[in-house]
mmCIF file of C-alpha atoms in Angstrom:
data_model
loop_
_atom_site.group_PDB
_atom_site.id
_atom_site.type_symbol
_atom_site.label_atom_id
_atom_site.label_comp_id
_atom_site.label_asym_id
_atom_site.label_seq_id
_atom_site.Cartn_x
_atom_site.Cartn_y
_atom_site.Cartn_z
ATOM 1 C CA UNK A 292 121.115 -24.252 -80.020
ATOM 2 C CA UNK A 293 117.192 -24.012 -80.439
ATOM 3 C CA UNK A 294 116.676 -27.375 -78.949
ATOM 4 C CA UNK A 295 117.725 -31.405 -79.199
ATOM 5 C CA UNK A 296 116.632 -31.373 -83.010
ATOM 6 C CA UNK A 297 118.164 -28.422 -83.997
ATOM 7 C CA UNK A 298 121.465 -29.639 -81.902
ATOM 8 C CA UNK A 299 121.184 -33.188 -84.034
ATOM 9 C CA UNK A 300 121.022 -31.150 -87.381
ATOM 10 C CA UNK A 301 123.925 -29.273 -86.548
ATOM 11 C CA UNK A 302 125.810 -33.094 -85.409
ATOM 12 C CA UNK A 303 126.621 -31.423 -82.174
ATOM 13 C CA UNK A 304 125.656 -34.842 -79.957
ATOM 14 C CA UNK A 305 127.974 -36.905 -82.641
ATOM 15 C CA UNK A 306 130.485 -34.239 -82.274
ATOM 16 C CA UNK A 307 130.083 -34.434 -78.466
ATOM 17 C CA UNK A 308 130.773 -38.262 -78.851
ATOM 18 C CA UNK A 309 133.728 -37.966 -81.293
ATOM 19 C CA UNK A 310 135.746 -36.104 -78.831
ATOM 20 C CA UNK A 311 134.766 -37.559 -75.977
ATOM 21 C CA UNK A 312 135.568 -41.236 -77.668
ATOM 22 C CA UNK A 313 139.011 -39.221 -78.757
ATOM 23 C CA UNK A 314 139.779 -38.266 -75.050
ATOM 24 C CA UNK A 315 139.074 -41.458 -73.692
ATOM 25 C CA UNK A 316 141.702 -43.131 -76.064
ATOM 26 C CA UNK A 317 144.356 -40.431 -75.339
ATOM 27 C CA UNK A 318 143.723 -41.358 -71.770
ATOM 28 C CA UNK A 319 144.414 -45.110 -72.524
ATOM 29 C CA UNK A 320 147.122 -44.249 -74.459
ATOM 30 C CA UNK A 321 149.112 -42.313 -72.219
ATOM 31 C CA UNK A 322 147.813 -44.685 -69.098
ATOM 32 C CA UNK A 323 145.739 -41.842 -67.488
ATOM 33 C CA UNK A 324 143.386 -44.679 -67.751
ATOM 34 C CA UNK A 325 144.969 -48.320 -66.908
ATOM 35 C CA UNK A 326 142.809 -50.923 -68.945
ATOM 36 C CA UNK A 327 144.431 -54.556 -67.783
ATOM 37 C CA UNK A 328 145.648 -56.475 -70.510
ATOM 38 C CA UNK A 329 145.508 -53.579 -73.233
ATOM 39 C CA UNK A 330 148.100 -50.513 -71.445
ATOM 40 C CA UNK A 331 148.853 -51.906 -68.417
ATOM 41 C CA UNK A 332 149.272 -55.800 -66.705
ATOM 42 C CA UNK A 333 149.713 -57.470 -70.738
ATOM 43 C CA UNK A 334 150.915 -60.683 -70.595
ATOM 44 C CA UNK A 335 154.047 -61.248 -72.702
ATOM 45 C CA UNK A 336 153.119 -64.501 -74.988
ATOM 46 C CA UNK A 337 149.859 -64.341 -76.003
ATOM 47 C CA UNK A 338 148.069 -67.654 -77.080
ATOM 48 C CA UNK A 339 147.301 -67.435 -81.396
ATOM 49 C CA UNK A 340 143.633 -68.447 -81.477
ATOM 50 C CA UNK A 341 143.029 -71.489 -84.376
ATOM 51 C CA UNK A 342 141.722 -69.921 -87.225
ATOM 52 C CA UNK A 343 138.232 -71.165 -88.762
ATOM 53 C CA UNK A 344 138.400 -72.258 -91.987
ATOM 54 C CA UNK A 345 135.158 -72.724 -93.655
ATOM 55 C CA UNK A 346 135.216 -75.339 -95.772
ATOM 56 C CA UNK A 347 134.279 -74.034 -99.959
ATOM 57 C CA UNK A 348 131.848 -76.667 -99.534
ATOM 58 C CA UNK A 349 129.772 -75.606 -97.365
ATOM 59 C CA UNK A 350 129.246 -72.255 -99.728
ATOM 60 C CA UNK A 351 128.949 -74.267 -102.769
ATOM 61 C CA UNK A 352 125.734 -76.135 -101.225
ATOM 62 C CA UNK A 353 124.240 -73.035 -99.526
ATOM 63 C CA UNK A 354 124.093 -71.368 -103.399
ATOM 64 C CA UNK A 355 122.836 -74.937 -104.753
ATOM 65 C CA UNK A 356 120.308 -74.977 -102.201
ATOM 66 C CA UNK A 357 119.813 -70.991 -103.072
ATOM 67 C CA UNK A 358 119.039 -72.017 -106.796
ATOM 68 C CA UNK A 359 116.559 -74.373 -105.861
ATOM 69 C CA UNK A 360 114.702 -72.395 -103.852
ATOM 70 C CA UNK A 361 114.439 -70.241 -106.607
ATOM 71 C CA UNK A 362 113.475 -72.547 -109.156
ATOM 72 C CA UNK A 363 110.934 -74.403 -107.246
ATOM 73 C CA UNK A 364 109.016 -71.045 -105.908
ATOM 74 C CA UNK A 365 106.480 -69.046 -107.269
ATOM 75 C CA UNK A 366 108.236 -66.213 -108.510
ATOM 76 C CA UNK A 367 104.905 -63.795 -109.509
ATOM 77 C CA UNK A 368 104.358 -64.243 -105.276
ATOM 78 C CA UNK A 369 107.683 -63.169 -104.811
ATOM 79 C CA UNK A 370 108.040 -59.790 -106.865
ATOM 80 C CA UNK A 371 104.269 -58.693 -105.561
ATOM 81 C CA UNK A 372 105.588 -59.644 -102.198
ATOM 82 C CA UNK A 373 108.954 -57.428 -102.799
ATOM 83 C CA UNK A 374 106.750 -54.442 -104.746
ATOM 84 C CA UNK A 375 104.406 -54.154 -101.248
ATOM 85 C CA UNK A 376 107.055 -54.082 -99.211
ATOM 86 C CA UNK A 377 108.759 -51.389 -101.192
ATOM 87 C CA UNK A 378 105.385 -49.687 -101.060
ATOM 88 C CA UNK A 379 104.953 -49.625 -97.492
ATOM 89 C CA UNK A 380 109.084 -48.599 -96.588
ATOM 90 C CA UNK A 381 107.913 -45.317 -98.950
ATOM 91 C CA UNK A 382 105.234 -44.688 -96.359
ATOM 92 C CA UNK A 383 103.882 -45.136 -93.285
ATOM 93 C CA UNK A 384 102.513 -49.211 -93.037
ATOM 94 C CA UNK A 385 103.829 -51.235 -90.766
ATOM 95 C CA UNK A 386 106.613 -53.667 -92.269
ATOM 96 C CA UNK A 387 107.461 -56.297 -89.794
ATOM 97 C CA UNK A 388 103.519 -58.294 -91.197
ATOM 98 C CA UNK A 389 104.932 -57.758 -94.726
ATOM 99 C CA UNK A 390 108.229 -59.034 -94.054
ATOM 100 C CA UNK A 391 106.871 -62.055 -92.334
ATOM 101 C CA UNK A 392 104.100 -62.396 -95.141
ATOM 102 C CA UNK A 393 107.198 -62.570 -97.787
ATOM 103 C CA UNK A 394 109.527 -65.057 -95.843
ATOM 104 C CA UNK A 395 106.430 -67.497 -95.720
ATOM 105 C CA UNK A 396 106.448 -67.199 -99.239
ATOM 106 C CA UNK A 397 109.576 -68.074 -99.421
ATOM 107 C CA UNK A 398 111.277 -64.713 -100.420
ATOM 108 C CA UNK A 399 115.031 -64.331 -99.054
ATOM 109 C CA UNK A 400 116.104 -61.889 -96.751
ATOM 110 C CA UNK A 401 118.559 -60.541 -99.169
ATOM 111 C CA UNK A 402 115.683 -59.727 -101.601
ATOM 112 C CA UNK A 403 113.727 -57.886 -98.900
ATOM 113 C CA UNK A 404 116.948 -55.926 -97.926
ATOM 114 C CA UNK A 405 118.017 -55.087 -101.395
ATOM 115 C CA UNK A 406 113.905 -53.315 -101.548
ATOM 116 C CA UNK A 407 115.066 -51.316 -98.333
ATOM 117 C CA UNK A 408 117.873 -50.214 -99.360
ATOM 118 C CA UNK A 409 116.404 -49.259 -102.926
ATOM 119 C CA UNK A 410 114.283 -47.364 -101.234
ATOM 120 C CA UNK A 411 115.910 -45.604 -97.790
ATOM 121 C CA UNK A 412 119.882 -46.052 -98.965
ATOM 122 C CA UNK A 413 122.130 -47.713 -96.892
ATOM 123 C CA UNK A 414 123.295 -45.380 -93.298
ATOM 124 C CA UNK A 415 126.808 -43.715 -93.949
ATOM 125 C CA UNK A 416 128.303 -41.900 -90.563
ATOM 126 C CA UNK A 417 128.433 -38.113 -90.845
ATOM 127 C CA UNK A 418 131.630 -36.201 -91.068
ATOM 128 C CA UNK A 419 131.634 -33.217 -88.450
ATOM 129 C CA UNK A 420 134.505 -31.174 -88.873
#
């Protein structure tokens, strides 16, 4: 194949890992391969776990407290905070300094994601066929 980055290009080690995820599941499924409690040994009534509900509350004050954070900061720290970040993800500087620079200064993780993802995307699975 020309070697482990040439094999990654052509998504032969994701390919490799597809089918071999695909074979292990046929195995399960047809109880080549007995997994207790999932093909095999499965016990017949099965306690229902209590369902969390989060109260609406709780969200309403997290946003309240959201607002005032942003109302009480200094937002001209905030943007030059977001604009080096975005600087350094288009090169080479280290980010994790930046990143704890900005949170000190009270910028949100969201805001520092939302720069990432402006500037490297967001990671979508390739489709080998």
């Amino acid at each position: 194949m020309g070697g482990a980055l040439a094999a990654i290009e052509q998504g032969f080690q994701q390919k490799e890992i597809q089918e071999a995820a695909y074979r292990y599941q046929m195995q399960v499924e047809n109880k080549e391969r007995i997994i207790v409690g999932v093909n095999d040994f499965i016990v017949a009534e099965e306690e229902k776990p209590e369902i969390l509900r989060v109260d609406p509350a709780i969200g309403q004050r997290q946003v309240e407290k959201l607002r005032k954070l942003r109302a009480t900061r200094d937002s001209a720290a905030v943007e030059h905070m977001l604009c080096r970040i975005e600087e350094a993800a288009r090169g080479t500087e280290n980010l994790v300094p930046l990143m704890v620079e900005a949170v000190e200064n009270r910028v949100t993780l969201g805001e520092i994601s939302h720069r990432l993802r402006k500037v490297w995307g967001e990671q979508r699975e390739p489709v080998f066929i």
